[in-house]
Amino acid sequence: MIIAIDGPAGAGKGTLAARLAAHYGYHYLDTGLLYRAVGHQMAARGLDLDDPAIAGHVARALDPSHLAEGELRGREAGERASRVAVHPPVRSALVDFQRAFAVRQPGAVLDGRDIGTAICPDADVKLYVTASPEVRARRRTDELNAKGRDVDYERILAEIRERDERDAGRASAPLRMAEDAVLLDTSALDIEGVFRAAIAIIDAKQAEAARIRA
Ligand code: DC
């Protein structure tokens, strides 16, 4: 069972994916961490993030099974990830690991930008989780303020718009909803509501698959 979850930054897909994986007892891969790791390693070594050949080299040398998650969180790491993710050599270097992860038993949940469209086009369930840029910026601002970080809503909104534009506008595996994905707009839903909606979609898919097998 492969569950593919795509959507823009800050829509809540990571939280949803982790909860779904725990609920069904499936493996979970946050694919954004792979791109974050490439960006982080390049920045740490003073390499040019906009050079596709160098970025591809770093991505091929990455050991995706050992990612230091702590240092990869945060807005700056996300921004670097989005920049290196435009390079085709980076994307192709990370495909095999993601596809091997996706077929782990009894199932896997992967979240990212291109899971339903490029990495796992045959995924059993595809969800496209989104919310308006304003709602995502408000949530992120509140989250950071709650952690004691004094951030400005307008600045966060501008960053979110810029990231959306880069992730959706790139030529290689851009962010877009797969034709057979189910849209989950979280603008007016809390985490619990999003989770329940996703469970209903997945359970219905599983029941349908069981009917077809019988
Ligand atoms: O999901 P995230 O915010 O951790 O992702 C960081 C960046 O990595 C995102 O802006 C674009 C890139 N990314 C991607 O291109 N494809 C993916 N499957 C996951 C992330």
PDB file of C-alpha atoms and ligand atoms in Angstrom:
ATOM      1  CA  MET A   1       0.000   0.000   0.000  1.00  0.00           C
ATOM      2  CA  ILE A   2       1.514   3.318  -1.097  1.00  0.00           C
ATOM      3  CA  ILE A   3       0.034   6.600   0.083  1.00  0.00           C
ATOM      4  CA  ALA A   4       1.358   9.647  -1.787  1.00  0.00           C
ATOM      5  CA  ILE A   5       0.823  13.065  -0.258  1.00  0.00           C
ATOM      6  CA  ASP A   6       1.787  16.190  -2.164  1.00  0.00           C
ATOM      7  CA  GLY A   7       1.183  19.877  -1.681  1.00  0.00           C
ATOM      8  CA  PRO A   8       2.827  23.242  -1.134  1.00  0.00           C
ATOM      9  CA  ALA A   9       4.951  24.276   1.848  1.00  0.00           C
ATOM     10  CA  GLY A  10       3.114  24.736   5.111  1.00  0.00           C
ATOM     11  CA  ALA A  11      -0.167  23.053   4.129  1.00  0.00           C
ATOM     12  CA  GLY A  12       0.118  20.515   6.948  1.00  0.00           C
ATOM     13  CA  LYS A  13       1.018  17.494   4.843  1.00  0.00           C
ATOM     14  CA  GLY A  14       3.934  16.443   7.069  1.00  0.00           C
ATOM     15  CA  THR A  15       1.755  16.312  10.178  1.00  0.00           C
ATOM     16  CA  LEU A  16      -0.937  14.450   8.266  1.00  0.00           C
ATOM     17  CA  ALA A  17       1.509  11.977   6.704  1.00  0.00           C
ATOM     18  CA  ALA A  18       3.120  11.128  10.057  1.00  0.00           C
ATOM     19  CA  ARG A  19      -0.280  10.581  11.687  1.00  0.00           C
ATOM     20  CA  LEU A  20      -1.504   8.391   8.841  1.00  0.00           C
ATOM     21  CA  ALA A  21       1.664   6.288   8.971  1.00  0.00           C
ATOM     22  CA  ALA A  22       1.213   5.791  12.733  1.00  0.00           C
ATOM     23  CA  HIS A  23      -2.491   4.985  12.314  1.00  0.00           C
ATOM     24  CA  TYR A  24      -1.968   2.295   9.658  1.00  0.00           C
ATOM     25  CA  GLY A  25       1.405   1.036  10.931  1.00  0.00           C
ATOM     26  CA  TYR A  26       3.153   2.084   7.712  1.00  0.00           C
ATOM     27  CA  HIS A  27       6.627   3.492   7.117  1.00  0.00           C
ATOM     28  CA  TYR A  28       6.890   7.244   6.673  1.00  0.00           C
ATOM     29  CA  LEU A  29       9.263   9.226   4.464  1.00  0.00           C
ATOM     30  CA  ASP A  30       9.373  13.021   4.503  1.00  0.00           C
ATOM     31  CA  THR A  31      10.984  13.455   1.070  1.00  0.00           C
ATOM     32  CA  GLY A  32      11.604  17.170   1.672  1.00  0.00           C
ATOM     33  CA  LEU A  33      14.373  16.104   4.060  1.00  0.00           C
ATOM     34  CA  LEU A  34      16.348  14.658   1.146  1.00  0.00           C
ATOM     35  CA  TYR A  35      16.402  17.986  -0.689  1.00  0.00           C
ATOM     36  CA  ARG A  36      17.040  19.801   2.581  1.00  0.00           C
ATOM     37  CA  ALA A  37      20.064  17.571   3.223  1.00  0.00           C
ATOM     38  CA  VAL A  38      21.522  18.318  -0.211  1.00  0.00           C
ATOM     39  CA  GLY A  39      21.082  22.071   0.298  1.00  0.00           C
ATOM     40  CA  HIS A  40      22.492  21.898   3.798  1.00  0.00           C
ATOM     41  CA  GLN A  41      25.602  19.965   2.785  1.00  0.00           C
ATOM     42  CA  MET A  42      26.263  22.358  -0.070  1.00  0.00           C
ATOM     43  CA  ALA A  43      25.890  25.439   2.128  1.00  0.00           C
ATOM     44  CA  ALA A  44      28.132  23.900   4.808  1.00  0.00           C
ATOM     45  CA  ARG A  45      30.836  23.357   2.182  1.00  0.00           C
ATOM     46  CA  GLY A  46      30.399  26.777   0.607  1.00  0.00           C
ATOM     47  CA  LEU A  47      29.194  25.307  -2.716  1.00  0.00           C
ATOM     48  CA  ASP A  48      27.012  27.139  -5.227  1.00  0.00           C
ATOM     49  CA  LEU A  49      23.394  26.001  -4.733  1.00  0.00           C
ATOM     50  CA  ASP A  50      22.490  27.089  -8.245  1.00  0.00           C
ATOM     51  CA  ASP A  51      25.060  24.866  -9.973  1.00  0.00           C
ATOM     52  CA  PRO A  52      23.194  21.775 -11.255  1.00  0.00           C
ATOM     53  CA  ALA A  53      26.311  19.625 -11.778  1.00  0.00           C
ATOM     54  CA  ILE A  54      27.761  20.216  -8.319  1.00  0.00           C
ATOM     55  CA  ALA A  55      24.331  19.823  -6.698  1.00  0.00           C
ATOM     56  CA  GLY A  56      23.826  16.545  -8.570  1.00  0.00           C
ATOM     57  CA  HIS A  57      27.194  15.315  -7.356  1.00  0.00           C
ATOM     58  CA  VAL A  58      26.289  16.090  -3.733  1.00  0.00           C
ATOM     59  CA  ALA A  59      22.880  14.397  -4.150  1.00  0.00           C
ATOM     60  CA  ARG A  60      24.457  11.233  -5.579  1.00  0.00           C
ATOM     61  CA  ALA A  61      26.877  11.065  -2.648  1.00  0.00           C
ATOM     62  CA  LEU A  62      24.093  11.525  -0.066  1.00  0.00           C
ATOM     63  CA  ASP A  63      23.275   8.661   2.278  1.00  0.00           C
ATOM     64  CA  PRO A  64      19.511   9.171   2.632  1.00  0.00           C
ATOM     65  CA  SER A  65      19.204   6.598   5.387  1.00  0.00           C
ATOM     66  CA  HIS A  66      21.228   8.797   7.767  1.00  0.00           C
ATOM     67  CA  LEU A  67      19.824  12.287   7.808  1.00  0.00           C
ATOM     68  CA  ALA A  68      20.506  14.615  10.747  1.00  0.00           C
ATOM     69  CA  GLU A  69      16.939  15.814  10.926  1.00  0.00           C
ATOM     70  CA  GLY A  70      17.444  18.499  13.602  1.00  0.00           C
ATOM     71  CA  GLU A  71      19.657  20.737  11.528  1.00  0.00           C
ATOM     72  CA  LEU A  72      17.488  20.319   8.408  1.00  0.00           C
ATOM     73  CA  ARG A  73      14.363  21.914   9.870  1.00  0.00           C
ATOM     74  CA  GLY A  74      13.766  25.621   9.595  1.00  0.00           C
ATOM     75  CA  ARG A  75      13.006  28.183   6.940  1.00  0.00           C
ATOM     76  CA  GLU A  76      16.529  28.668   5.654  1.00  0.00           C
ATOM     77  CA  ALA A  77      16.980  24.925   5.063  1.00  0.00           C
ATOM     78  CA  GLY A  78      13.623  24.860   3.271  1.00  0.00           C
ATOM     79  CA  GLU A  79      14.634  27.703   1.035  1.00  0.00           C
ATOM     80  CA  ARG A  80      17.943  25.998   0.148  1.00  0.00           C
ATOM     81  CA  ALA A  81      16.076  22.749  -0.515  1.00  0.00           C
ATOM     82  CA  SER A  82      13.712  24.479  -2.908  1.00  0.00           C
ATOM     83  CA  ARG A  83      16.692  25.945  -4.796  1.00  0.00           C
ATOM     84  CA  VAL A  84      18.578  22.674  -5.230  1.00  0.00           C
ATOM     85  CA  ALA A  85      15.329  20.812  -6.033  1.00  0.00           C
ATOM     86  CA  VAL A  86      15.035  22.601  -9.394  1.00  0.00           C
ATOM     87  CA  HIS A  87      18.085  20.730 -10.759  1.00  0.00           C
ATOM     88  CA  PRO A  88      17.253  17.554 -12.736  1.00  0.00           C
ATOM     89  CA  PRO A  89      20.500  15.773 -11.638  1.00  0.00           C
ATOM     90  CA  VAL A  90      19.474  16.260  -8.007  1.00  0.00           C
ATOM     91  CA  ARG A  91      15.970  14.911  -8.601  1.00  0.00           C
ATOM     92  CA  SER A  92      17.154  11.869 -10.538  1.00  0.00           C
ATOM     93  CA  ALA A  93      19.789  11.035  -7.894  1.00  0.00           C
ATOM     94  CA  LEU A  94      17.036  10.757  -5.264  1.00  0.00           C
ATOM     95  CA  VAL A  95      14.478   8.731  -7.232  1.00  0.00           C
ATOM     96  CA  ASP A  96      15.721   5.188  -6.510  1.00  0.00           C
ATOM     97  CA  PHE A  97      15.825   5.655  -2.754  1.00  0.00           C
ATOM     98  CA  GLN A  98      12.275   7.027  -2.695  1.00  0.00           C
ATOM     99  CA  ARG A  99      10.875   4.254  -4.914  1.00  0.00           C
ATOM    100  CA  ALA A 100      12.582   1.544  -2.845  1.00  0.00           C
ATOM    101  CA  PHE A 101      11.126   3.108   0.298  1.00  0.00           C
ATOM    102  CA  ALA A 102       7.649   3.271  -1.226  1.00  0.00           C
ATOM    103  CA  VAL A 103       7.409  -0.509  -1.673  1.00  0.00           C
ATOM    104  CA  ARG A 104       8.313  -1.315   1.931  1.00  0.00           C
ATOM    105  CA  GLN A 105       5.768  -3.609   3.581  1.00  0.00           C
ATOM    106  CA  PRO A 106       3.100  -3.451   4.828  1.00  0.00           C
ATOM    107  CA  GLY A 107       2.867   0.036   3.360  1.00  0.00           C
ATOM    108  CA  ALA A 108       4.464   3.452   3.110  1.00  0.00           C
ATOM    109  CA  VAL A 109       3.393   7.072   3.292  1.00  0.00           C
ATOM    110  CA  LEU A 110       5.564   9.547   1.381  1.00  0.00           C
ATOM    111  CA  ASP A 111       5.040  13.274   1.385  1.00  0.00           C
ATOM    112  CA  GLY A 112       6.566  15.819  -0.958  1.00  0.00           C
ATOM    113  CA  ARG A 113       5.848  17.691  -4.170  1.00  0.00           C
ATOM    114  CA  ASP A 114       6.062  15.061  -6.918  1.00  0.00           C
ATOM    115  CA  ILE A 115       5.195  11.772  -5.222  1.00  0.00           C
ATOM    116  CA  GLY A 116       1.878  11.193  -6.987  1.00  0.00           C
ATOM    117  CA  THR A 117       3.071  12.593 -10.311  1.00  0.00           C
ATOM    118  CA  ALA A 118       6.678  11.399 -10.734  1.00  0.00           C
ATOM    119  CA  ILE A 119       7.961   9.146  -7.933  1.00  0.00           C
ATOM    120  CA  CYS A 120       4.946   6.856  -7.441  1.00  0.00           C
ATOM    121  CA  PRO A 121       2.507   7.469 -10.305  1.00  0.00           C
ATOM    122  CA  ASP A 122       0.849   4.122  -9.423  1.00  0.00           C
ATOM    123  CA  ALA A 123       0.349   4.913  -5.728  1.00  0.00           C
ATOM    124  CA  ASP A 124      -2.795   3.346  -4.244  1.00  0.00           C
ATOM    125  CA  VAL A 125      -3.939   6.622  -2.707  1.00  0.00           C
ATOM    126  CA  LYS A 126      -2.946  10.133  -3.741  1.00  0.00           C
ATOM    127  CA  LEU A 127      -3.809  13.145  -1.640  1.00  0.00           C
ATOM    128  CA  TYR A 128      -3.105  16.731  -2.592  1.00  0.00           C
ATOM    129  CA  VAL A 129      -3.060  18.774   0.598  1.00  0.00           C
ATOM    130  CA  THR A 130      -3.274  22.509   0.236  1.00  0.00           C
ATOM    131  CA  ALA A 131      -4.450  25.755   1.832  1.00  0.00           C
ATOM    132  CA  SER A 132      -4.405  29.353   0.712  1.00  0.00           C
ATOM    133  CA  PRO A 133      -1.025  31.143   0.999  1.00  0.00           C
ATOM    134  CA  GLU A 134      -2.581  33.487   3.581  1.00  0.00           C
ATOM    135  CA  VAL A 135      -3.759  30.628   5.808  1.00  0.00           C
ATOM    136  CA  ARG A 136      -0.386  28.869   5.539  1.00  0.00           C
ATOM    137  CA  ALA A 137       1.482  32.082   6.345  1.00  0.00           C
ATOM    138  CA  ARG A 138      -0.789  32.783   9.327  1.00  0.00           C
ATOM    139  CA  ARG A 139      -0.266  29.264  10.729  1.00  0.00           C
ATOM    140  CA  ARG A 140       3.490  29.432  10.269  1.00  0.00           C
ATOM    141  CA  THR A 141       3.718  32.898  11.833  1.00  0.00           C
ATOM    142  CA  ASP A 142       1.669  31.774  14.861  1.00  0.00           C
ATOM    143  CA  GLU A 143       3.751  28.609  15.192  1.00  0.00           C
ATOM    144  CA  LEU A 144       7.033  30.549  15.184  1.00  0.00           C
ATOM    145  CA  ASN A 145       5.703  33.253  17.486  1.00  0.00           C
ATOM    146  CA  ALA A 146       4.566  30.553  19.913  1.00  0.00           C
ATOM    147  CA  LYS A 147       8.171  29.304  19.960  1.00  0.00           C
ATOM    148  CA  GLY A 148       9.246  32.795  21.005  1.00  0.00           C
ATOM    149  CA  ARG A 149      10.521  33.787  17.559  1.00  0.00           C
ATOM    150  CA  ASP A 150       9.433  37.267  16.583  1.00  0.00           C
ATOM    151  CA  VAL A 151       8.473  36.887  12.914  1.00  0.00           C
ATOM    152  CA  ASP A 152       6.477  39.110  10.645  1.00  0.00           C
ATOM    153  CA  TYR A 153       3.373  37.729   8.871  1.00  0.00           C
ATOM    154  CA  GLU A 154       3.969  39.730   5.669  1.00  0.00           C
ATOM    155  CA  ARG A 155       7.517  38.444   5.378  1.00  0.00           C
ATOM    156  CA  ILE A 156       6.433  34.826   5.929  1.00  0.00           C
ATOM    157  CA  LEU A 157       3.681  35.275   3.328  1.00  0.00           C
ATOM    158  CA  ALA A 158       6.206  36.606   0.801  1.00  0.00           C
ATOM    159  CA  GLU A 159       8.505  33.623   1.480  1.00  0.00           C
ATOM    160  CA  ILE A 160       5.641  31.166   1.023  1.00  0.00           C
ATOM    161  CA  ARG A 161       4.634  32.772  -2.271  1.00  0.00           C
ATOM    162  CA  GLU A 162       8.210  32.701  -3.517  1.00  0.00           C
ATOM    163  CA  ARG A 163       8.607  29.016  -2.577  1.00  0.00           C
ATOM    164  CA  ASP A 164       5.277  28.105  -4.233  1.00  0.00           C
ATOM    165  CA  GLU A 165       6.361  29.865  -7.393  1.00  0.00           C
ATOM    166  CA  ARG A 166       9.720  28.093  -7.527  1.00  0.00           C
ATOM    167  CA  ASP A 167       8.332  24.629  -6.649  1.00  0.00           C
ATOM    168  CA  ALA A 168       5.431  24.865  -9.102  1.00  0.00           C
ATOM    169  CA  GLY A 169       7.282  26.777 -11.814  1.00  0.00           C
ATOM    170  CA  ARG A 170      10.351  24.575 -12.275  1.00  0.00           C
ATOM    171  CA  ALA A 171      10.647  22.446 -15.408  1.00  0.00           C
ATOM    172  CA  SER A 172      11.608  19.201 -13.663  1.00  0.00           C
ATOM    173  CA  ALA A 173       8.790  17.424 -11.731  1.00  0.00           C
ATOM    174  CA  PRO A 174       7.030  20.644 -10.666  1.00  0.00           C
ATOM    175  CA  LEU A 175       4.535  20.732  -7.830  1.00  0.00           C
ATOM    176  CA  ARG A 176       1.125  19.925  -9.246  1.00  0.00           C
ATOM    177  CA  MET A 177      -1.859  17.820  -8.351  1.00  0.00           C
ATOM    178  CA  ALA A 178      -1.964  14.389 -10.035  1.00  0.00           C
ATOM    179  CA  GLU A 179      -5.111  13.877 -12.101  1.00  0.00           C
ATOM    180  CA  ASP A 180      -6.190  10.995  -9.890  1.00  0.00           C
ATOM    181  CA  ALA A 181      -5.384  12.711  -6.574  1.00  0.00           C
ATOM    182  CA  VAL A 182      -8.017  13.735  -4.053  1.00  0.00           C
ATOM    183  CA  LEU A 183      -7.854  17.406  -3.074  1.00  0.00           C
ATOM    184  CA  LEU A 184      -7.823  18.179   0.647  1.00  0.00           C
ATOM    185  CA  ASP A 185      -8.068  21.912   1.254  1.00  0.00           C
ATOM    186  CA  THR A 186      -7.052  22.470   4.857  1.00  0.00           C
ATOM    187  CA  SER A 187      -7.867  26.207   4.897  1.00  0.00           C
ATOM    188  CA  ALA A 188     -11.019  25.645   6.913  1.00  0.00           C
ATOM    189  CA  LEU A 189     -10.076  22.369   8.674  1.00  0.00           C
ATOM    190  CA  ASP A 190      -8.066  21.713  11.810  1.00  0.00           C
ATOM    191  CA  ILE A 191      -5.558  18.850  12.042  1.00  0.00           C
ATOM    192  CA  GLU A 192      -8.186  16.477  13.388  1.00  0.00           C
ATOM    193  CA  GLY A 193     -10.590  17.308  10.537  1.00  0.00           C
ATOM    194  CA  VAL A 194      -7.895  16.801   7.899  1.00  0.00           C
ATOM    195  CA  PHE A 195      -6.892  13.494   9.485  1.00  0.00           C
ATOM    196  CA  ARG A 196     -10.469  12.206   9.565  1.00  0.00           C
ATOM    197  CA  ALA A 197     -11.062  13.224   5.949  1.00  0.00           C
ATOM    198  CA  ALA A 198      -7.896  11.426   4.850  1.00  0.00           C
ATOM    199  CA  ILE A 199      -8.781   8.263   6.794  1.00  0.00           C
ATOM    200  CA  ALA A 200     -12.203   8.191   5.126  1.00  0.00           C
ATOM    201  CA  ILE A 201     -10.583   8.450   1.663  1.00  0.00           C
ATOM    202  CA  ILE A 202      -7.962   5.760   2.388  1.00  0.00           C
ATOM    203  CA  ASP A 203     -10.416   3.342   4.021  1.00  0.00           C
ATOM    204  CA  ALA A 204     -12.752   3.688   1.033  1.00  0.00           C
ATOM    205  CA  LYS A 205      -9.849   2.976  -1.363  1.00  0.00           C
ATOM    206  CA  GLN A 206      -8.794  -0.062   0.650  1.00  0.00           C
ATOM    207  CA  ALA A 207     -12.367  -1.414   0.725  1.00  0.00           C
ATOM    208  CA  GLU A 208     -12.639  -0.934  -3.037  1.00  0.00           C
ATOM    209  CA  ALA A 209      -9.300  -2.708  -3.616  1.00  0.00           C
ATOM    210  CA  ALA A 210     -10.459  -5.608  -1.412  1.00  0.00           C
ATOM    211  CA  ARG A 211     -13.719  -5.853  -3.406  1.00  0.00           C
ATOM    212  CA  ILE A 212     -11.815  -5.974  -6.692  1.00  0.00           C
ATOM    213  CA  ARG A 213      -9.482  -8.704  -5.335  1.00  0.00           C
ATOM    214  CA  ALA A 214     -12.435 -10.804  -4.043  1.00  0.00           C
TER     215      ALA A 214
HETATM  216  O1   DC B   1       8.448  19.621   2.211  1.00  0.00           O
HETATM  217  P1   DC B   1       9.608  20.585   2.546  1.00  0.00           P
HETATM  218  O2   DC B   1       9.181  21.970   2.891  1.00  0.00           O
HETATM  219  O3   DC B   1      10.528  20.004   3.573  1.00  0.00           O
HETATM  220  O4   DC B   1      10.441  20.679   1.170  1.00  0.00           O
HETATM  221  C1   DC B   1      11.519  21.563   1.025  1.00  0.00           C
HETATM  222  C2   DC B   1      11.747  21.817  -0.459  1.00  0.00           C
HETATM  223  O5   DC B   1      12.230  20.637  -1.085  1.00  0.00           O
HETATM  224  C3   DC B   1      10.517  22.219  -1.256  1.00  0.00           C
HETATM  225  O6   DC B   1      10.290  23.619  -1.233  1.00  0.00           O
HETATM  226  C4   DC B   1      10.821  21.706  -2.633  1.00  0.00           C
HETATM  227  C5   DC B   1      11.710  20.509  -2.403  1.00  0.00           C
HETATM  228  N1   DC B   1      11.004  19.234  -2.535  1.00  0.00           N
HETATM  229  C6   DC B   1      10.805  18.757  -3.813  1.00  0.00           C
HETATM  230  O7   DC B   1      11.160  19.423  -4.782  1.00  0.00           O
HETATM  231  N2   DC B   1      10.233  17.547  -4.004  1.00  0.00           N
HETATM  232  C7   DC B   1       9.818  16.811  -2.971  1.00  0.00           C
HETATM  233  N3   DC B   1       9.272  15.602  -3.177  1.00  0.00           N
HETATM  234  C8   DC B   1       9.971  17.289  -1.640  1.00  0.00           C
HETATM  235  C9   DC B   1      10.558  18.533  -1.461  1.00  0.00           C
END
